[in-house]
Amino acid sequence: MPELPEVELVRRHIKAMCLKRRIDSLEVLDSAILDGVSIEQMHGELDGHEFTRAERHGKQLFLKIGKGWMTVHLGMTGNLTCMGAEHIPPRFTRLHVHFLDGGGLIYEDMRKFGSIGLARTLSSFIEERGLGPDALNIDEDEFIDRVSRHKRNIKTVLLDQSVLAGVGNLYSDEILFQCKIHPLALSSSLSTMQMQCLHREMQRILKKSIQVMTDFDRLPKDYMLKNRRPSAHCPNDHGPWQTIKINGRTTYLCPRCQRF
DNA sequence: TTTCATGTTCAGCA
DNA sequence: GTGCTGAACATGAA
């Protein structure tokens, strides 16, 4: 489910379907997904209230409830869905917010790497977690400043949520592919033009993915994400992909387009 | 049966 | 302090 574009679509879905609906009750089916809060605290903040705003920072979601916020991170397999009264909660539902109108907000998460909690303000939460600027908001100067500060391979830096928030394993591969930069290149050694490319392509790719509703089949034909499979080929030179492990994460690249 | 998975965090080591 | 590697978390799918 979750990198910035996927989370943004969830935010829009919640905003369109879930705001201004009075909450009747809350059902926590697996308290393991609660992060730093008790079931009682969740009841105290949610019961009888309504969500009034849906915001996002990187991969993190925030639903305004009363004077505070419910925080949601989708982890690896999490999803939030608004449902009508007639719908049956899916198999891996971990939390179910029941609205007075009969419908509900469902958090499902097979692997339970996601989490739900409470926060007073967005800025306090972002600071506590050490999250960098949102990948779609960060401007070129700050991007270059923060990325070039590190002496690590560029893929690791793009994935570091404290440098900037929102880019995950799949999109980092796409960004580097579009800029023809090898994922193991040292971040501090990149030229200004390469840094500008990374910033520009990052925002272009994330926006494009949101635009096609993260349906990779609808992405332009020169995108890696359309063809990110062992059996597929680089759309530029039609040669095979190379896969390597960086920080334990599978990394796709074209060794001919992305020279080390 | 084994391997892998769009994320985050932590221990251990150089 | 900086950076890297591997493991852990929980569970289904190929």
GROMACS .gro file of C-alpha atoms (C1' of nucleotides) in nm:
model
  288
    1MET     CA    1   0.000   0.000   0.000
    2PRO     CA    2   0.213   0.278   0.127
    3GLU     CA    3   0.441   0.539  -0.020
    4LEU     CA    4   0.350   0.904  -0.054
    5PRO     CA    5   0.113   0.874  -0.354
    6GLU     CA    6  -0.078   0.584  -0.202
    7VAL     CA    7  -0.114   0.770   0.127
    8GLU     CA    8  -0.226   1.084  -0.052
    9LEU     CA    9  -0.503   0.890  -0.227
   10VAL     CA   10  -0.617   0.753   0.106
   11ARG     CA   11  -0.622   1.107   0.243
   12ARG     CA   12  -0.841   1.225  -0.044
   13HIS     CA   13  -1.071   0.929   0.000
   14ILE     CA   14  -1.113   1.005   0.371
   15LYS     CA   15  -1.164   1.373   0.301
   16ALA     CA   16  -1.437   1.300   0.049
   17MET     CA   17  -1.613   1.024   0.240
   18CYS     CA   18  -1.546   1.036   0.611
   19LEU     CA   19  -1.556   1.393   0.741
   20LYS     CA   20  -1.844   1.536   0.942
   21ARG     CA   21  -1.991   1.201   1.032
   22ARG     CA   22  -2.063   1.159   1.401
   23ILE     CA   23  -1.881   0.869   1.561
   24ASP     CA   24  -2.097   0.629   1.757
   25SER     CA   25  -1.831   0.392   1.883
   26LEU     CA   26  -1.488   0.254   1.827
   27GLU     CA   27  -1.397  -0.112   1.794
   28VAL     CA   28  -1.031  -0.209   1.834
   29LEU     CA   29  -0.999  -0.559   1.697
   30ASP     CA   30  -0.624  -0.580   1.753
   31SER     CA   31  -0.465  -0.345   2.004
   32ALA     CA   32  -0.118  -0.427   1.868
   33ILE     CA   33  -0.165  -0.154   1.608
   34LEU     CA   34  -0.213   0.115   1.874
   35ASP     CA   35   0.101   0.323   1.917
   36GLY     CA   36   0.151   0.478   2.258
   37VAL     CA   37  -0.216   0.503   2.341
   38SER     CA   38  -0.464   0.286   2.529
   39ILE     CA   39  -0.800   0.174   2.400
   40GLU     CA   40  -0.956   0.393   2.668
   41GLN     CA   41  -0.770   0.700   2.542
   42MET     CA   42  -0.888   0.628   2.189
   43HIS     CA   43  -1.248   0.604   2.309
   44GLY     CA   44  -1.207   0.928   2.499
   45GLU     CA   45  -1.089   1.118   2.193
   46LEU     CA   46  -1.316   0.959   1.932
   47ASP     CA   47  -1.652   0.861   2.081
   48GLY     CA   48  -1.919   1.120   2.006
   49HIS     CA   49  -1.689   1.331   1.794
   50GLU     CA   50  -1.634   1.360   1.420
   51PHE     CA   51  -1.336   1.385   1.188
   52THR     CA   52  -1.310   1.736   1.049
   53ARG     CA   53  -0.988   1.736   0.846
   54ALA     CA   54  -0.756   1.488   0.674
   55GLU     CA   55  -0.390   1.583   0.633
   56ARG     CA   56  -0.071   1.408   0.528
   57HIS     CA   57   0.300   1.449   0.589
   58GLY     CA   58   0.518   1.206   0.398
   59LYS     CA   59   0.366   0.863   0.457
   60GLN     CA   60   0.191   0.977   0.774
   61LEU     CA   61  -0.183   1.050   0.786
   62PHE     CA   62  -0.361   1.278   1.031
   63LEU     CA   63  -0.736   1.294   1.094
   64LYS     CA   64  -0.849   1.590   1.302
   65ILE     CA   65  -1.075   1.484   1.586
   66GLY     CA   66  -1.188   1.736   1.847
   67LYS     CA   67  -0.891   1.950   1.940
   68GLY     CA   68  -0.633   1.688   1.848
   69TRP     CA   69  -0.546   1.442   1.577
   70MET     CA   70  -0.567   1.071   1.518
   71THR     CA   71  -0.241   0.962   1.353
   72VAL     CA   72  -0.228   0.675   1.105
   73HIS     CA   73   0.070   0.506   0.947
   74LEU     CA   74  -0.014   0.234   0.696
   75GLY     CA   75   0.306   0.037   0.746
   76MET     CA   76   0.354  -0.216   0.468
   77THR     CA   77   0.002  -0.350   0.419
   78GLY     CA   78  -0.229  -0.101   0.588
   79ASN     CA   79  -0.533   0.070   0.435
   80LEU     CA   80  -0.810   0.300   0.548
   81THR     CA   81  -1.152   0.274   0.387
   82CYS     CA   82  -1.487   0.438   0.441
   83MET     CA   83  -1.769   0.192   0.423
   84GLY     CA   84  -2.144   0.208   0.402
   85ALA     CA   85  -2.368   0.030   0.651
   86GLU     CA   86  -2.420  -0.258   0.412
   87HIS     CA   87  -2.053  -0.346   0.382
   88ILE     CA   88  -1.887  -0.630   0.570
   89PRO     CA   89  -1.550  -0.545   0.729
   90PRO     CA   90  -1.264  -0.715   0.543
   91ARG     CA   91  -1.061  -1.001   0.679
   92PHE     CA   92  -0.769  -0.811   0.835
   93THR     CA   93  -0.966  -0.529   0.996
   94ARG     CA   94  -0.773  -0.409   1.303
   95LEU     CA   95  -0.980  -0.107   1.394
   96HIS     CA   96  -1.338  -0.013   1.309
   97VAL     CA   97  -1.485   0.332   1.370
   98HIS     CA   98  -1.864   0.311   1.365
   99PHE     CA   99  -2.050   0.621   1.252
  100LEU     CA  100  -2.398   0.705   1.379
  101ASP     CA  101  -2.529   0.687   1.022
  102GLY     CA  102  -2.448   0.314   1.014
  103GLY     CA  103  -2.131   0.329   0.805
  104GLY     CA  104  -1.777   0.306   0.928
  105LEU     CA  105  -1.411   0.378   0.883
  106ILE     CA  106  -1.203   0.061   0.857
  107TYR     CA  107  -0.833   0.018   0.921
  108GLU     CA  108  -0.713  -0.309   0.776
  109ASP     CA  109  -0.353  -0.428   0.795
  110MET     CA  110  -0.250  -0.785   0.732
  111ARG     CA  111   0.105  -0.762   0.860
  112LYS     CA  112   0.038  -0.514   1.140
  113PHE     CA  113   0.342  -0.298   1.068
  114GLY     CA  114   0.119   0.008   1.066
  115SER     CA  115   0.009   0.205   1.367
  116ILE     CA  116  -0.262   0.434   1.496
  117GLY     CA  117  -0.217   0.688   1.772
  118LEU     CA  118  -0.306   1.034   1.896
  119ALA     CA  119  -0.126   1.366   1.873
  120ARG     CA  120  -0.186   1.716   2.004
  121THR     CA  121  -0.055   1.897   1.697
  122LEU     CA  122   0.091   1.799   1.363
  123SER     CA  123   0.413   1.989   1.422
  124SER     CA  124   0.476   1.826   1.758
  125PHE     CA  125   0.425   1.481   1.610
  126ILE     CA  126   0.648   1.550   1.310
  127GLU     CA  127   0.921   1.683   1.535
  128GLU     CA  128   0.897   1.396   1.782
  129ARG     CA  129   0.932   1.143   1.503
  130GLY     CA  130   1.214   1.338   1.344
  131LEU     CA  131   1.045   1.354   1.005
  132GLY     CA  132   1.202   1.573   0.738
  133PRO     CA  133   1.003   1.799   0.503
  134ASP     CA  134   0.734   1.642   0.288
  135ALA     CA  135   0.872   1.525  -0.046
  136LEU     CA  136   0.611   1.721  -0.242
  137ASN     CA  137   0.663   2.042  -0.045
  138ILE     CA  138   1.038   2.061  -0.016
  139ASP     CA  139   1.191   2.320  -0.252
  140GLU     CA  140   1.502   2.267  -0.458
  141ASP     CA  141   1.742   2.456  -0.233
  142GLU     CA  142   1.642   2.274   0.081
  143PHE     CA  143   1.641   1.941  -0.100
  144ILE     CA  144   1.997   1.991  -0.219
  145ASP     CA  145   2.105   2.116   0.119
  146ARG     CA  146   1.962   1.820   0.309
  147VAL     CA  147   2.060   1.548   0.063
  148SER     CA  148   2.417   1.661   0.004
  149ARG     CA  149   2.476   1.685   0.377
  150HIS     CA  150   2.517   1.308   0.402
  151LYS     CA  151   2.797   1.082   0.290
  152ARG     CA  152   2.588   0.781   0.210
  153ASN     CA  153   2.468   0.616  -0.105
  154ILE     CA  154   2.193   0.823  -0.264
  155LYS     CA  155   1.924   0.556  -0.242
  156THR     CA  156   1.967   0.530   0.134
  157VAL     CA  157   1.941   0.908   0.167
  158LEU     CA  158   1.622   0.925  -0.041
  159LEU     CA  159   1.470   0.654   0.179
  160ASP     CA  160   1.567   0.827   0.503
  161GLN     CA  161   1.246   0.982   0.635
  162SER     CA  162   1.442   1.225   0.851
  163VAL     CA  163   1.602   1.375   0.539
  164LEU     CA  164   1.271   1.405   0.356
  165ALA     CA  165   0.943   1.227   0.414
  166GLY     CA  166   0.742   1.021   0.170
  167VAL     CA  167   0.977   0.838  -0.067
  168GLY     CA  168   0.991   0.459  -0.028
  169ASN     CA  169   1.165   0.170  -0.196
  170LEU     CA  170   0.974   0.166  -0.525
  171TYR     CA  171   0.970   0.539  -0.595
  172SER     CA  172   1.335   0.585  -0.500
  173ASP     CA  173   1.426   0.332  -0.770
  174GLU     CA  174   1.211   0.518  -1.023
  175ILE     CA  175   1.360   0.858  -0.935
  176LEU     CA  176   1.716   0.731  -0.972
  177PHE     CA  177   1.630   0.554  -1.297
  178GLN     CA  178   1.477   0.868  -1.448
  179CYS     CA  179   1.787   1.069  -1.354
  180LYS     CA  180   2.022   0.792  -1.472
  181ILE     CA  181   2.198   0.787  -1.138
  182HIS     CA  182   2.333   0.467  -0.986
  183PRO     CA  183   2.165   0.396  -0.648
  184LEU     CA  184   2.504   0.338  -0.483
  185ALA     CA  185   2.644   0.675  -0.594
  186LEU     CA  186   2.761   0.881  -0.297
  187SER     CA  187   2.505   1.152  -0.223
  188SER     CA  188   2.771   1.410  -0.141
  189SER     CA  189   2.944   1.348  -0.474
  190LEU     CA  190   2.648   1.432  -0.701
  191SER     CA  191   2.665   1.738  -0.922
  192THR     CA  192   2.424   2.027  -0.886
  193MET     CA  193   2.258   1.923  -1.210
  194GLN     CA  194   2.208   1.571  -1.077
  195MET     CA  195   2.061   1.707  -0.755
  196GLN     CA  196   1.824   1.931  -0.948
  197CYS     CA  197   1.720   1.632  -1.154
  198LEU     CA  198   1.646   1.426  -0.844
  199HIS     CA  199   1.433   1.701  -0.695
  200ARG     CA  200   1.245   1.764  -1.020
  201GLU     CA  201   1.189   1.396  -1.103
  202MET     CA  202   1.089   1.311  -0.747
  203GLN     CA  203   0.805   1.561  -0.751
  204ARG     CA  204   0.709   1.485  -1.111
  205ILE     CA  205   0.694   1.108  -1.048
  206LEU     CA  206   0.501   1.138  -0.721
  207LYS     CA  207   0.247   1.373  -0.880
  208LYS     CA  208   0.213   1.154  -1.187
  209SER     CA  209   0.148   0.849  -0.973
  210ILE     CA  210  -0.122   1.035  -0.780
  211GLN     CA  211  -0.271   1.143  -1.111
  212VAL     CA  212  -0.305   0.784  -1.237
  213MET     CA  213  -0.433   0.670  -0.897
  214THR     CA  214  -0.112   0.470  -0.842
  215ASP     CA  215  -0.213   0.234  -1.120
  216PHE     CA  216   0.134   0.157  -1.252
  217ASP     CA  217  -0.007   0.028  -1.581
  218ARG     CA  218  -0.125   0.382  -1.657
  219LEU     CA  219   0.218   0.539  -1.604
  220PRO     CA  220   0.418   0.661  -1.906
  221LYS     CA  221   0.590   0.383  -2.094
  222ASP     CA  222   0.939   0.496  -1.999
  223TYR     CA  223   0.872   0.440  -1.627
  224MET     CA  224   1.053   0.167  -1.442
  225LEU     CA  225   0.750   0.107  -1.216
  226LYS     CA  226   0.553  -0.023  -1.513
  227ASN     CA  227   0.819  -0.284  -1.570
  228ARG     CA  228   0.963  -0.351  -1.227
  229ARG     CA  229   0.973  -0.730  -1.252
  230PRO     CA  230   1.266  -0.970  -1.290
  231SER     CA  231   1.143  -1.084  -1.631
  232ALA     CA  232   1.086  -0.732  -1.768
  233HIS     CA  233   1.334  -0.500  -1.936
  234CYS     CA  234   1.458  -0.145  -1.927
  235PRO     CA  235   1.223   0.067  -2.145
  236ASN     CA  236   1.519   0.266  -2.279
  237ASP     CA  237   1.758   0.002  -2.408
  238HIS     CA  238   1.544  -0.312  -2.358
  239GLY     CA  239   1.820  -0.483  -2.165
  240PRO     CA  240   1.757  -0.681  -1.847
  241TRP     CA  241   1.726  -0.518  -1.507
  242GLN     CA  242   1.987  -0.569  -1.243
  243THR     CA  243   1.873  -0.621  -0.885
  244ILE     CA  244   2.090  -0.557  -0.583
  245LYS     CA  245   2.025  -0.528  -0.211
  246ILE     CA  246   2.073  -0.192  -0.042
  247ASN     CA  247   1.998  -0.186   0.329
  248GLY     CA  248   1.821  -0.515   0.284
  249ARG     CA  249   1.582  -0.369   0.027
  250THR     CA  250   1.559  -0.501  -0.326
  251THR     CA  251   1.683  -0.236  -0.566
  252TYR     CA  252   1.615  -0.238  -0.940
  253LEU     CA  253   1.840  -0.054  -1.180
  254CYS     CA  254   1.953  -0.052  -1.539
  255PRO     CA  255   2.332  -0.098  -1.523
  256ARG     CA  256   2.368   0.053  -1.871
  257CYS     CA  257   2.156   0.366  -1.816
  258GLN     CA  258   2.268   0.416  -1.455
  259ARG     CA  259   2.647   0.407  -1.456
  260PHE     CA  260   2.826   0.387  -1.127
  261DT     C1'  261   0.918  -2.565   0.188
  262DT     C1'  262   1.140  -2.148   0.095
  263DT     C1'  263   1.170  -1.682  -0.030
  264DC     C1'  264   1.000  -1.236  -0.071
  265DA     C1'  265   0.717  -0.821   0.032
  266DT     C1'  266   0.545  -0.043  -0.113
  267DG     C1'  267   0.818   0.024   0.638
  268DT     C1'  268   1.050   0.131   1.070
  269DT     C1'  269   1.365   0.047   1.442
  270DC     C1'  270   1.739  -0.127   1.693
  271DA     C1'  271   2.170  -0.377   1.813
  272DG     C1'  272   2.640  -0.448   1.692
  273DC     C1'  273   3.048  -0.319   1.463
  274DA     C1'  274   3.401  -0.025   1.193
  275DG     C1'  275   2.900   1.123   1.600
  276DT     C1'  276   2.863   0.875   1.118
  277DG     C1'  277   2.756   0.498   0.842
  278DC     C1'  278   2.666   0.005   0.726
  279DT     C1'  279   2.464  -0.468   0.788
  280DG     C1'  280   2.149  -0.777   0.956
  281DA     C1'  281   1.765  -0.894   1.221
  282DA     C1'  282   1.321  -0.828   1.408
  283DC     C1'  283   0.832  -0.729   1.380
  284DA     C1'  284   0.362  -1.057   1.152
  285DT     C1'  285   0.165  -1.283   0.787
  286DG     C1'  286   0.019  -1.402   0.327
  287DA     C1'  287   0.145  -1.504  -0.161
  288DA     C1'  288   0.423  -1.699  -0.518
   0.00000   0.00000   0.00000
